[in-house]
mmCIF file of C-alpha atoms in Angstrom:
data_model
loop_
_atom_site.group_PDB
_atom_site.id
_atom_site.type_symbol
_atom_site.label_atom_id
_atom_site.label_comp_id
_atom_site.label_asym_id
_atom_site.label_seq_id
_atom_site.Cartn_x
_atom_site.Cartn_y
_atom_site.Cartn_z
ATOM 1 C CA MET A 1 182.803 213.554 108.822
ATOM 2 C CA ALA A 2 179.152 213.217 107.957
ATOM 3 C CA PHE A 3 176.411 215.020 109.857
ATOM 4 C CA SER A 4 173.115 213.390 110.580
ATOM 5 C CA ARG A 5 169.803 215.050 109.728
ATOM 6 C CA THR A 6 169.144 215.593 113.419
ATOM 7 C CA GLN A 7 172.412 217.492 113.888
ATOM 8 C CA ILE A 8 171.712 219.667 110.824
ATOM 9 C CA ALA A 9 168.162 220.366 112.070
ATOM 10 C CA ILE A 10 169.469 221.350 115.523
ATOM 11 C CA ALA A 11 172.101 223.658 114.003
ATOM 12 C CA ALA A 12 169.560 225.256 111.641
ATOM 13 C CA GLY A 13 167.064 225.703 114.490
ATOM 14 C CA ALA A 14 169.692 227.286 116.732
ATOM 15 C CA GLY A 15 170.747 229.639 113.918
ATOM 16 C CA ALA A 16 167.133 230.614 113.198
ATOM 17 C CA LEU A 17 166.491 231.207 116.909
ATOM 18 C CA LEU A 18 169.589 233.392 117.132
ATOM 19 C CA ILE A 19 168.420 235.478 114.149
ATOM 20 C CA VAL A 20 164.901 235.860 115.608
ATOM 21 C CA VAL A 21 166.321 236.981 118.974
ATOM 22 C CA PHE A 22 168.657 239.454 117.264
ATOM 23 C CA PHE A 23 165.888 241.049 115.182
ATOM 24 C CA GLY A 24 163.579 241.071 118.217
ATOM 25 C CA TYR A 25 166.247 243.005 120.131
ATOM 26 C CA LEU A 26 166.558 245.483 117.250
ATOM 27 C CA MET A 27 162.779 245.974 117.222
ATOM 28 C CA TRP A 28 162.821 246.528 120.994
ATOM 29 C CA LEU A 29 165.659 249.087 120.673
ATOM 30 C CA ASN A 30 163.804 250.873 117.902
ATOM 31 C CA ASN A 31 160.811 251.424 120.207
ATOM 32 C CA GLN A 32 162.886 252.795 123.108
ATOM 33 C CA GLY A 33 163.732 256.422 123.826
ATOM 34 C CA PRO A 34 167.154 258.013 123.321
ATOM 35 C CA VAL A 35 168.319 257.201 126.866
ATOM 36 C CA LEU A 36 168.195 253.532 127.819
ATOM 37 C CA SER A 37 169.385 253.965 131.421
ATOM 38 C CA ARG A 38 170.841 256.490 133.848
ATOM 39 C CA SER A 39 173.169 255.681 136.733
ATOM 40 C CA GLU A 40 171.872 255.984 140.266
ATOM 41 C CA GLY A 41 174.828 258.158 141.279
ATOM 42 C CA ARG A 42 174.577 261.843 140.439
ATOM 43 C CA ASP A 43 176.976 264.763 140.423
ATOM 44 C CA PRO A 44 176.348 266.603 143.717
ATOM 45 C CA LEU A 45 176.570 270.091 142.173
ATOM 46 C CA SER A 46 174.656 269.750 138.916
ATOM 47 C CA GLY A 47 172.451 266.738 139.618
ATOM 48 C CA ILE A 48 173.479 265.143 136.323
ATOM 49 C CA PRO A 49 173.847 261.333 136.385
ATOM 50 C CA ASN A 50 177.416 260.022 136.472
ATOM 51 C CA SER A 51 176.747 257.969 133.346
ATOM 52 C CA ILE A 52 173.979 257.257 130.871
ATOM 53 C CA SER A 53 173.455 254.523 128.288
ATOM 54 C CA LEU A 54 172.300 255.944 124.979
ATOM 55 C CA ASN A 55 170.238 254.076 122.410
ATOM 56 C CA PRO A 56 172.427 253.396 119.352
ATOM 57 C CA LEU A 57 169.322 253.774 117.139
ATOM 58 C CA ARG A 58 168.385 257.253 118.467
ATOM 59 C CA ASP A 59 167.794 260.277 116.246
ATOM 60 C CA ARG A 60 171.092 262.167 116.264
ATOM 61 C CA SER A 61 169.992 265.291 114.387
ATOM 62 C CA SER A 62 170.060 267.503 117.498
ATOM 63 C CA GLU A 63 173.458 266.067 118.497
ATOM 64 C CA ASN A 64 174.798 266.947 115.039
ATOM 65 C CA VAL A 65 173.485 270.520 115.316
ATOM 66 C CA ALA A 66 175.013 270.841 118.789
ATOM 67 C CA ALA A 67 178.349 269.429 117.579
ATOM 68 C CA THR A 68 178.436 271.915 114.701
ATOM 69 C CA PHE A 69 177.655 274.744 117.107
ATOM 70 C CA ILE A 70 180.272 273.680 119.662
ATOM 71 C CA HIS A 71 182.909 273.116 116.940
ATOM 72 C CA ALA A 72 182.289 276.647 115.682
ATOM 73 C CA MET A 73 182.552 278.030 119.216
ATOM 74 C CA ARG A 74 185.807 276.126 119.756
ATOM 75 C CA ASP A 75 187.226 277.321 116.437
ATOM 76 C CA GLY A 76 186.687 280.989 117.341
ATOM 77 C CA ARG A 77 183.515 281.678 115.348
ATOM 78 C CA CYS A 78 181.490 282.518 118.443
ATOM 79 C CA ARG A 79 180.330 285.942 117.275
ATOM 80 C CA GLU A 80 178.967 284.569 114.011
ATOM 81 C CA GLN A 81 177.199 281.712 115.838
ATOM 82 C CA LEU A 82 175.565 284.125 118.279
ATOM 83 C CA ALA A 83 174.921 286.925 115.765
ATOM 84 C CA ASP A 84 171.152 286.694 116.255
ATOM 85 C CA TRP A 85 171.597 287.147 119.999
ATOM 86 C CA SER A 86 173.191 290.577 119.513
ATOM 87 C CA LYS A 87 169.863 291.911 118.224
ATOM 88 C CA ASP A 88 167.839 291.446 121.393
ATOM 89 C CA TYR A 89 168.015 291.172 125.191
ATOM 90 C CA ARG A 90 170.683 288.419 125.026
ATOM 91 C CA LYS A 91 173.386 290.773 123.709
ATOM 92 C CA LYS A 92 175.336 290.981 127.007
ATOM 93 C CA TYR A 93 175.008 287.219 127.520
ATOM 94 C CA ALA A 94 176.381 286.567 124.004
ATOM 95 C CA ALA A 95 179.332 288.883 124.629
ATOM 96 C CA PHE A 96 180.061 287.136 127.945
ATOM 97 C CA ILE A 97 179.951 283.681 126.308
ATOM 98 C CA CYS A 98 182.250 284.722 123.451
ATOM 99 C CA ASP A 99 184.746 286.349 125.828
ATOM 100 C CA SER A 100 184.737 283.241 128.045
ATOM 101 C CA GLU A 101 185.212 280.940 125.036
ATOM 102 C CA ALA A 102 188.113 283.058 123.797
ATOM 103 C CA GLN A 103 189.848 282.892 127.193
ATOM 104 C CA HIS A 104 189.156 279.211 127.908
ATOM 105 C CA PRO A 105 188.437 277.314 124.660
ATOM 106 C CA LEU A 106 187.119 273.780 124.734
ATOM 107 C CA LEU A 107 189.385 270.871 123.876
ATOM 108 C CA SER A 108 186.784 268.108 123.997
ATOM 109 C CA TRP A 109 183.261 267.441 125.166
ATOM 110 C CA GLU A 110 180.909 264.538 125.763
ATOM 111 C CA LEU A 111 177.174 264.171 126.028
ATOM 112 C CA VAL A 112 176.303 263.454 129.674
ATOM 113 C CA GLU A 113 172.529 263.916 129.822
ATOM 114 C CA TRP A 114 169.620 263.995 127.398
ATOM 115 C CA GLU A 115 166.205 265.361 128.341
ATOM 116 C CA ASP A 116 163.207 265.289 126.026
ATOM 117 C CA THR A 117 160.497 267.687 127.128
ATOM 118 C CA PRO A 118 158.538 268.428 123.938
ATOM 119 C CA PRO A 119 158.925 270.720 122.134
ATOM 120 C CA LEU A 120 162.398 271.103 123.685
ATOM 121 C CA ARG A 121 165.293 268.687 123.670
ATOM 122 C CA ILE A 122 167.933 269.522 126.265
ATOM 123 C CA LEU A 123 171.434 268.137 125.770
ATOM 124 C CA HIS A 124 173.952 268.508 128.606
ATOM 125 C CA TYR A 125 177.645 268.332 127.762
ATOM 126 C CA ARG A 126 180.724 268.030 129.947
ATOM 127 C CA GLY A 127 183.785 269.698 128.475
ATOM 128 C CA LYS A 128 187.514 269.834 129.020
ATOM 129 C CA ARG A 129 189.133 273.219 128.677
ATOM 130 C CA ARG A 130 192.698 274.298 127.974
ATOM 131 C CA ASN A 131 193.534 274.894 131.605
ATOM 132 C CA GLY A 132 192.986 271.168 132.220
ATOM 133 C CA ARG A 133 190.013 271.365 134.540
ATOM 134 C CA ASP A 134 186.826 269.433 134.009
ATOM 135 C CA CYS A 135 183.861 271.667 133.693
ATOM 136 C CA ASN A 136 180.303 270.573 133.999
ATOM 137 C CA GLN A 137 177.795 272.852 132.284
ATOM 138 C CA CYS A 138 180.366 275.629 131.853
ATOM 139 C CA GLY A 139 178.349 277.317 129.151
ATOM 140 C CA ASP A 140 178.152 273.995 127.320
ATOM 141 C CA GLN A 141 174.482 273.273 127.902
ATOM 142 C CA ARG A 142 172.366 273.775 124.817
ATOM 143 C CA ILE A 143 168.620 273.572 124.376
ATOM 144 C CA PHE A 144 167.141 272.564 121.050
ATOM 145 C CA ASP A 145 163.611 272.962 119.824
ATOM 146 C CA SER A 146 162.758 269.545 118.408
ATOM 147 C CA ARG A 147 160.397 271.112 115.846
ATOM 148 C CA ASP A 148 163.391 272.762 114.183
ATOM 149 C CA THR A 149 166.721 271.423 115.398
ATOM 150 C CA ALA A 150 168.633 274.241 113.717
ATOM 151 C CA ASP A 151 167.262 276.743 116.252
ATOM 152 C CA ILE A 152 169.399 277.116 119.343
ATOM 153 C CA LEU A 153 167.488 278.735 122.154
ATOM 154 C CA ASP A 154 168.604 280.577 125.227
ATOM 155 C CA GLN A 155 168.221 278.538 128.402
ATOM 156 C CA SER A 156 166.962 281.455 130.486
#
């Protein structure tokens, strides 16, 4: 079956248009923030949206730091993660968090909200604990200073 020049030109034009649209979409995504959209519905207790759409091209460095921190908390290394807190006014808060994590360790967690308020980046997580209940912000909210994502700050 032979193709005419017109059919080849139409196919090539359609392919080129598809490629231009695809790269245009990537450029648009690259210029967007980390959260593309939030649902209208919100959790009545915490005020966190029921769902968010995250940009697949977002900077994930703060998420990686948070995941490392939460993994360490889940694996029982709470005291070493919060060692700096035992040197100042947050000592009782650190002890409370470590005792709570020991009694009710996390099984899984998901990112449910992302707030950028320079110089802070606030990540909200929803976790599932061993007793099977869903917890929303049960000690799982972390605040990161975007100037140095390795620093984990106290929310209060």
